mmCIF file of C-alpha atoms and ligand atoms in Angstrom:
data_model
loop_
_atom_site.group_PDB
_atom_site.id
_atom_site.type_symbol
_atom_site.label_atom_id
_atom_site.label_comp_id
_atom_site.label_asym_id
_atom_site.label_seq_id
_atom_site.Cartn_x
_atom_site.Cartn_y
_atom_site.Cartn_z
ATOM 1 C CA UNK A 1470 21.064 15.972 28.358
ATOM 2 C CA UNK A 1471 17.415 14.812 27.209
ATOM 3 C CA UNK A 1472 17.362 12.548 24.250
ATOM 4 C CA UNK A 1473 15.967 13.253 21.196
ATOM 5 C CA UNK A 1474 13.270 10.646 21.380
ATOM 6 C CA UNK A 1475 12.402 11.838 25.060
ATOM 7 C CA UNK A 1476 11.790 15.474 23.392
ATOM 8 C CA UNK A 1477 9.720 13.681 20.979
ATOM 9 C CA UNK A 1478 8.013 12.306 23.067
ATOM 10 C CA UNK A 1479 7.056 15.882 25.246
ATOM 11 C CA UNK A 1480 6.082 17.359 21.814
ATOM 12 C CA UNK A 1481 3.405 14.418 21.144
ATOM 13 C CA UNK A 1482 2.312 15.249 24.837
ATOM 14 C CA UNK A 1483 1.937 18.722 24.626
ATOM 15 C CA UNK A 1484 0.300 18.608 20.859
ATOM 16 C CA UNK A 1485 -2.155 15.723 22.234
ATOM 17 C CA UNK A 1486 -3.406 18.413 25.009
ATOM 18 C CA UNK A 1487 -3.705 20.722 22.291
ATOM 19 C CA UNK A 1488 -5.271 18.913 19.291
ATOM 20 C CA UNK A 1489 -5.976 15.123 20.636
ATOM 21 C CA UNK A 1490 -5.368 12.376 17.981
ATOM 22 C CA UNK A 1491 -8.338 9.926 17.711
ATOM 23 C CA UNK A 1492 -8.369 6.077 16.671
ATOM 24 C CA UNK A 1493 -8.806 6.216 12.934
ATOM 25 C CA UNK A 1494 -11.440 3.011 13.317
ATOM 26 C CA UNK A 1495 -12.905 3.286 16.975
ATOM 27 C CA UNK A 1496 -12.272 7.216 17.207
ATOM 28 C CA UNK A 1497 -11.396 7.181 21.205
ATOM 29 C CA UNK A 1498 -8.866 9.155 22.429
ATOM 30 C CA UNK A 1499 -5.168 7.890 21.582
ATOM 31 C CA UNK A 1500 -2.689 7.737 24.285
ATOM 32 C CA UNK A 1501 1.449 9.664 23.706
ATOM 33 C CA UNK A 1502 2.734 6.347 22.843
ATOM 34 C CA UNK A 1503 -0.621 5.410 20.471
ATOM 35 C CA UNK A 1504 0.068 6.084 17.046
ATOM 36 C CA UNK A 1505 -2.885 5.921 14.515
ATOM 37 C CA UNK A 1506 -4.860 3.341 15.565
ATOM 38 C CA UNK A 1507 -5.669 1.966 19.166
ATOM 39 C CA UNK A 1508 -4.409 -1.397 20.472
ATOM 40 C CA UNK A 1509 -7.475 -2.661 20.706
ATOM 41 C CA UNK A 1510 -8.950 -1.823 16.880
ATOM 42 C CA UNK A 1511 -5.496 -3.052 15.893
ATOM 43 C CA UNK A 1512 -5.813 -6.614 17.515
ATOM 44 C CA UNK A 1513 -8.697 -7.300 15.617
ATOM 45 C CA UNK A 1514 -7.582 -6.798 12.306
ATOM 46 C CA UNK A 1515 -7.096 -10.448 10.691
ATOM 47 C CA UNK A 1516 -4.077 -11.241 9.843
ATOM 48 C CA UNK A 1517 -3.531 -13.214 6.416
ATOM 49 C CA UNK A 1518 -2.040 -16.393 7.100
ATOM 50 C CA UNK A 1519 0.747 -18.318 5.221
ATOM 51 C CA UNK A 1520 -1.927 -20.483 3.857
ATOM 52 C CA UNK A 1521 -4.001 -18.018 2.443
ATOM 53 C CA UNK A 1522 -1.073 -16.309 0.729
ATOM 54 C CA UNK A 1523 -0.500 -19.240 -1.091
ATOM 55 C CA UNK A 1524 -3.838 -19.803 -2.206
ATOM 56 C CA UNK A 1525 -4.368 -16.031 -3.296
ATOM 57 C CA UNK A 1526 -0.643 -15.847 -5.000
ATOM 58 C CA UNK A 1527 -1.646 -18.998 -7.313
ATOM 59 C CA UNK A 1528 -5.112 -17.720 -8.083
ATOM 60 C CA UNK A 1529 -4.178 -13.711 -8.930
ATOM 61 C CA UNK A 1530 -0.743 -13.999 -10.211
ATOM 62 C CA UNK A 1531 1.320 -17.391 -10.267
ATOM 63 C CA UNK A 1532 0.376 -18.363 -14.372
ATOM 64 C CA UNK A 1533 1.163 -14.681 -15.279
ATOM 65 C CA UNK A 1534 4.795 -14.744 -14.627
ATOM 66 C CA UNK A 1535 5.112 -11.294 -14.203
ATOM 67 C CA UNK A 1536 5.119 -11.178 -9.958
ATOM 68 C CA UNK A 1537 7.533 -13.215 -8.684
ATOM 69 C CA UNK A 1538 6.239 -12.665 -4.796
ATOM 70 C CA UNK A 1539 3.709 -11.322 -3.318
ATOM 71 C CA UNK A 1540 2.843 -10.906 0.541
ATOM 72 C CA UNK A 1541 0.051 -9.160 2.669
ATOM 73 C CA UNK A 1542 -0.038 -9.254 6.443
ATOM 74 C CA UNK A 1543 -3.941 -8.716 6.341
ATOM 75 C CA UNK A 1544 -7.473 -9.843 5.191
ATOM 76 C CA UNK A 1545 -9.422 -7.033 4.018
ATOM 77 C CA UNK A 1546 -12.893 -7.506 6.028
ATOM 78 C CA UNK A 1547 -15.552 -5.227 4.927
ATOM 79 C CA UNK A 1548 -16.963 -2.583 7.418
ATOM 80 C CA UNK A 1549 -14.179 -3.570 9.903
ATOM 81 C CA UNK A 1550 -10.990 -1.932 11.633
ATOM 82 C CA UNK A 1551 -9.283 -2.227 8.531
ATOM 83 C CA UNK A 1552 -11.453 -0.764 5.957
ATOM 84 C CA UNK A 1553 -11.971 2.104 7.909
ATOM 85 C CA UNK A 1554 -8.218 2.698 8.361
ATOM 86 C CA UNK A 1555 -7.774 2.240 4.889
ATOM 87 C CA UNK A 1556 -10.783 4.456 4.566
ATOM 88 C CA UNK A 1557 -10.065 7.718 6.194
ATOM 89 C CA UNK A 1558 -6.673 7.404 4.420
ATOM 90 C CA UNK A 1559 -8.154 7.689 0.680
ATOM 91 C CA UNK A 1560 -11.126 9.973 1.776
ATOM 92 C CA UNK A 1561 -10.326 11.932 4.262
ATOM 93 C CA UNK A 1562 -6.980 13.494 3.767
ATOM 94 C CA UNK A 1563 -5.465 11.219 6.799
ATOM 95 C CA UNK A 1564 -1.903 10.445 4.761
ATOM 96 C CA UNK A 1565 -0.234 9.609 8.114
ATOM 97 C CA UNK A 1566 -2.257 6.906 8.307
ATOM 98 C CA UNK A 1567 -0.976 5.727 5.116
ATOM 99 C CA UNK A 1568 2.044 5.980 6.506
ATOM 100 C CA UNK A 1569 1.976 3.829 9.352
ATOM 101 C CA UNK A 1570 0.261 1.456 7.817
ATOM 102 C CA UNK A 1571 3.490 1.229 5.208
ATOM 103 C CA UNK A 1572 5.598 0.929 8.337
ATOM 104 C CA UNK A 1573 3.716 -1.909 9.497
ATOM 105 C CA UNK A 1574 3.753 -3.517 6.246
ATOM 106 C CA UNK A 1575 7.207 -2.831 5.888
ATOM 107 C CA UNK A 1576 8.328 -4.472 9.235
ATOM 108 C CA UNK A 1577 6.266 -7.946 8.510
ATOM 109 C CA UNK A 1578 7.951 -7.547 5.228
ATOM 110 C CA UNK A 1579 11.298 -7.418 7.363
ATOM 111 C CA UNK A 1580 10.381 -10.315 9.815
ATOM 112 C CA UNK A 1581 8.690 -12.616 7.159
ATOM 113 C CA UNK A 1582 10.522 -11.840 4.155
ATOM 114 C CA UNK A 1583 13.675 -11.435 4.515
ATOM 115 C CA UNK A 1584 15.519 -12.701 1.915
ATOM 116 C CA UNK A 1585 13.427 -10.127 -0.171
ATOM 117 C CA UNK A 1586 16.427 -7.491 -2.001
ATOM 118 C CA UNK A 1587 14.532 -4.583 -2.713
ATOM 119 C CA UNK A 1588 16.078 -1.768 -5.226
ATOM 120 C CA UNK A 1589 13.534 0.342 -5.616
ATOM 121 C CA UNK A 1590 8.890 1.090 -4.081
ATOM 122 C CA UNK A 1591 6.661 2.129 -6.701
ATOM 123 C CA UNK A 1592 3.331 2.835 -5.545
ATOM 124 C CA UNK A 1593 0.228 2.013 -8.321
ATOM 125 C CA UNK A 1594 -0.047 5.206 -10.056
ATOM 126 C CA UNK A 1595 -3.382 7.024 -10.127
ATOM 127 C CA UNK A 1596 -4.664 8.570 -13.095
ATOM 128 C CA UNK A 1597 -4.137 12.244 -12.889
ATOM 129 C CA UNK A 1598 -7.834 13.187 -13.072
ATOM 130 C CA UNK A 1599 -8.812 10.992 -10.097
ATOM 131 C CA UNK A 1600 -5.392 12.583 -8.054
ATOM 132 C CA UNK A 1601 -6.748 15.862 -9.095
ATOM 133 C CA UNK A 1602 -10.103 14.486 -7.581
ATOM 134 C CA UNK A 1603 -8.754 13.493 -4.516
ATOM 135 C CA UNK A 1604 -5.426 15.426 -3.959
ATOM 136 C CA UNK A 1605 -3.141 12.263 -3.613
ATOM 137 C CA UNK A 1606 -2.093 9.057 -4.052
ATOM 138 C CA UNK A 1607 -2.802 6.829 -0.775
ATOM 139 C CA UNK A 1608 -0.412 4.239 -2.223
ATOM 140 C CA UNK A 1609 2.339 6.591 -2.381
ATOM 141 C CA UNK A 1610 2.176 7.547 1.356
ATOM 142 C CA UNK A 1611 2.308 3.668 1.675
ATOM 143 C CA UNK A 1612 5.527 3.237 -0.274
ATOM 144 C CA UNK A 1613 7.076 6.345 2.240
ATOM 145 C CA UNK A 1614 5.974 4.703 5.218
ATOM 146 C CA UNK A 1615 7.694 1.645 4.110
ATOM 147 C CA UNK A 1616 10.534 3.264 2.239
ATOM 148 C CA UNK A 1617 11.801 4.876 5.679
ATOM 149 C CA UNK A 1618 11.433 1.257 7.840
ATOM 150 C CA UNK A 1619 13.365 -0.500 4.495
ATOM 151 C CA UNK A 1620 15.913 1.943 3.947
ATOM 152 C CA UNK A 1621 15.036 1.387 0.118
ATOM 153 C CA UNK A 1622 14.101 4.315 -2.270
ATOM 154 C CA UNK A 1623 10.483 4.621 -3.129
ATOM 155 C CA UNK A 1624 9.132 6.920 -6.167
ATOM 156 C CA UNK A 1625 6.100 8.103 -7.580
ATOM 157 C CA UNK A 1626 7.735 9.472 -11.032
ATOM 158 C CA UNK A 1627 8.814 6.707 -12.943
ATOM 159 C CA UNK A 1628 5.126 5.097 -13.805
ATOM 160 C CA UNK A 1629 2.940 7.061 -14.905
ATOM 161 C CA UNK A 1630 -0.839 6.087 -15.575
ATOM 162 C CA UNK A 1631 -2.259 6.477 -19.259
ATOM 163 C CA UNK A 1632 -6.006 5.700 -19.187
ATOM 164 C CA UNK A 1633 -8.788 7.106 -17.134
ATOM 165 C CA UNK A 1634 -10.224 3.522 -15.438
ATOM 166 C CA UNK A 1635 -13.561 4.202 -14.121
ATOM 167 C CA UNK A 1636 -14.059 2.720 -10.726
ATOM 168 C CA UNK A 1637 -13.819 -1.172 -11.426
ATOM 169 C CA UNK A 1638 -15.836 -1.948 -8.299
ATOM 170 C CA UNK A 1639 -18.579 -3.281 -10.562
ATOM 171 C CA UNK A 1640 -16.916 -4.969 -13.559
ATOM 172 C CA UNK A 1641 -16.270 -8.378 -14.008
ATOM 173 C CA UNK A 1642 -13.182 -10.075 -14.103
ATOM 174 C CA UNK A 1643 -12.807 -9.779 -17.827
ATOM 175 C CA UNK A 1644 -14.067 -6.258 -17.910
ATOM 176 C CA UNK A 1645 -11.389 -5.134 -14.945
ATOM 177 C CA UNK A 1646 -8.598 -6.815 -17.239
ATOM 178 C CA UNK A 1647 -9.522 -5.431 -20.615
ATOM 179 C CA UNK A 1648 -10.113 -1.761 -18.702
ATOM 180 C CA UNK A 1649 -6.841 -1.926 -16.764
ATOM 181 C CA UNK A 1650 -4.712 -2.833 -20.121
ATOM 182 C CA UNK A 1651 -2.269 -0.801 -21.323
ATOM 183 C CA UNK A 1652 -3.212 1.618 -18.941
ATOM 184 C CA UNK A 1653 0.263 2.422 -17.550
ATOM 185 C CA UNK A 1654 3.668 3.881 -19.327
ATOM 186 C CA UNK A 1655 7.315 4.261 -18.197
ATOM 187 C CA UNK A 1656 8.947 7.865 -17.607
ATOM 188 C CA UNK A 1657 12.146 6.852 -16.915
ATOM 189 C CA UNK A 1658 13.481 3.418 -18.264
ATOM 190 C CA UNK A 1659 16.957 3.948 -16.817
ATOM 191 C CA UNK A 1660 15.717 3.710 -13.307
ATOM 192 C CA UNK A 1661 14.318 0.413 -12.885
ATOM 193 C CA UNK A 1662 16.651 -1.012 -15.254
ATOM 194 C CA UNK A 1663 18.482 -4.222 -13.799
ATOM 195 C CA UNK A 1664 16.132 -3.269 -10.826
ATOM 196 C CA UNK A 1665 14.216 -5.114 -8.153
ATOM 197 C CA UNK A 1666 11.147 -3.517 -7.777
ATOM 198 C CA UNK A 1667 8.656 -3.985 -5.071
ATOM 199 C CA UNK A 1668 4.528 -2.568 -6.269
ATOM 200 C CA UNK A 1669 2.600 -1.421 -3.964
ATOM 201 C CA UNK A 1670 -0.674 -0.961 -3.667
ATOM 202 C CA UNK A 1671 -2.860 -0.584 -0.547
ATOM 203 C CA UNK A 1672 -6.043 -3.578 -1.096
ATOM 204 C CA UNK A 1673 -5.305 -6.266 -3.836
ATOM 205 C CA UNK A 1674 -8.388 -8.069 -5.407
ATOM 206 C CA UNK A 1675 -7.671 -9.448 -8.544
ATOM 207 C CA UNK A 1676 -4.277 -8.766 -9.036
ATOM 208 C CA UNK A 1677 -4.924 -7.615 -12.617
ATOM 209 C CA UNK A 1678 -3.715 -3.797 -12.185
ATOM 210 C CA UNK A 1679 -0.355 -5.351 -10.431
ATOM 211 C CA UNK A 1680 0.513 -7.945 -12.732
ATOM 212 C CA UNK A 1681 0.109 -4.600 -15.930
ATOM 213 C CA UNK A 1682 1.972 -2.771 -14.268
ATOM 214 C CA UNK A 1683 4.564 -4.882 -13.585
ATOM 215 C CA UNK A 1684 4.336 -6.498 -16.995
ATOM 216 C CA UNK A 1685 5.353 -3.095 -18.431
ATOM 217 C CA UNK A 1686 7.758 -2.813 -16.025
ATOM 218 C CA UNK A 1687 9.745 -5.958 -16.660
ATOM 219 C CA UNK A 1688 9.511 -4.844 -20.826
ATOM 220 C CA UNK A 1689 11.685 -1.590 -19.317
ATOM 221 C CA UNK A 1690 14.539 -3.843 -18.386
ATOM 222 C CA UNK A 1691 13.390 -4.524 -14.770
ATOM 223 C CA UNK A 1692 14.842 -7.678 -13.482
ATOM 224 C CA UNK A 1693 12.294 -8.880 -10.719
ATOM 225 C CA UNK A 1694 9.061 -7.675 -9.504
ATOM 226 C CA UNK A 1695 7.694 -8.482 -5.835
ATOM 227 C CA UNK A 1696 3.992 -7.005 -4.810
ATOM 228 C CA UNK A 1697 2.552 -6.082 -1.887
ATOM 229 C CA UNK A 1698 -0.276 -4.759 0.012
ATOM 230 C CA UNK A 1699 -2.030 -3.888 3.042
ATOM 231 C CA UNK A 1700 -4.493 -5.982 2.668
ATOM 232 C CA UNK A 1701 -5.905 -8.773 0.111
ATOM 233 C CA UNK A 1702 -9.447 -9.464 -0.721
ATOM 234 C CA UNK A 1703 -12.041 -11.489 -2.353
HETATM 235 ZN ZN1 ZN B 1343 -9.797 2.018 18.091
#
C-alpha cells in the first residue's frame, strides 16, 4: 500500500514537471522536497537573537502593559531574502507563502516558547478598503499557517478594523500612534473572553498597532495577550 505522504509526494513531482515552483527570493527552480523558498535564500535570513528580543520587547511594548510576550525568529533586513518573501506574499497574490512562513513561525514558537498556552490567532485586521485593494489579508494566511502547526484556532472575524490608516511608512512615531488609535473594534466579545490570545502580524516596527489592538482586546474580557511576527524591524 503507498502512503499518503509518498502520494503526496508523486503529486508535487508530477505538478513541478507541469508548472515548476520558483524560490520566492532567488527565483531558481525548487526541488519536490523544496517548499517556498530555497535552502540557500533561507540560510541567510538573520535570525533575531534572544538578546535582541529583549531589547525590542522593552522598547515597543514592556511600559504599555498590554503584551505580555512577544517573540520573532527574524530581523527584517531591507532588500534581502526576507523582504522579498514577505514581499511577493502582500503583492503578488503568493498566500502560500504566507503560509509557510506561519508554519515556520509557529514551530520556533513551539521549540522556544513553549510554555506559551494559546486559546485563540488573530491576525491584525486590515481596513476593508485596503483588503478590497489588495484582495487579502497576508496576516491572516500567517495565523493559518501557524494555526495548523499549533493545533490552536485562528480567526479573522472577531476584530474588525474601524479607520482607514494611510500607509504609516512616513509618519513619525507620534503621528503612527495618534493615526493607529481607536482604529480597531470587537465583533464578538464572547470569543476572546477569558481567552489567551496570540496577534499576529507579519513585520513589527513600532509595536503601536499591536499594543491597540490588544489594548481593546483585553477591555473585551481577554485575559492575556502574546504577539508575534515574522520579522521585527527598526
Ligand atoms: Zn532562493
Amino acid at each position: 500500500m503507498i502512503a499518503l505522504g509518498e502520494i503526496k509526494t508523486y503529486a508535487t513531482k508530477l505538478f513541478d514537471l507541469i508548472l515548476p515552483r520558483f524560490c520566492c527570493s532567488c527565483k531558481t527552480k525548487l526541488l519536490t522536497n523544496e517548499d517556498t523558498i530555497c535552502p540557500i535564500c533561507f540560510s541567510k535570513i538573520q535570525l533575531a537573537s534572544d538578546e535582541r528580543l529583549k531589547i525590542e520587547f522593552e522598547r515597543k511594548f514592556q511600559n504599555k502593559n498590554i503584551i505580555s510576550e512577544f517573540f520573532a525568529p527574524f530581523v527584517f533586513e531591507k532588500d534581502k531574502e526576507l523582504q522579498h518573501a514577505i514581499h511577493s506574499i502582500k503583492y503578488q497574490n503568493k498566500f502560500q507563502v504566507g503560509i509557510f512562513l506561519g508554519k515556520v513561525l509557529a514551530a520556533n514558537i513551539q521549540s522556544t516558547r513553549s510554555d506559551w498556552k494559546i486559546d485563540l490567532i488573530i491576525p491584525i485586521p486590515l481596513h476593508q478598503l485596503k483588503k478590497a485593494e489588495r484582495g487579502y489579508n497576508q496576516s491572516y494566511y500567517i495565523a493559518k499557517g501557524m494555526s495548523k502547526v499549533l493545533n490552536v484556532p485562528c480567526s479573522d472575524q472577531i476584530v474588525k478594523r474601524k479607520k482607514y490608516t494611510e500607509s504609516q511608512t512616513t509618519m513619525t512615531l507620534t503621528e503612527r500612534q495618534e493615526n493607529i488609535s481607536k482604529a480597531f473594534r470587537i465583533k464578538n466579545k464572547n470569543a476572546v473572553k477569558e481567552k489567551t490570545v496570540l496577534l499576529i502580524d507579519d513585520v513589527i516596527t513600532t509595536g503601536a498597532t499591536i499594543s491597540e489592538c490588544g489594548s481593546i482586546l483585553l477591555e473585551s474580557g481577554a485575559k492575556k495577550i502574546f504577539a508575534a511576527s515574522i520579522a521585527i524591524a527598526d
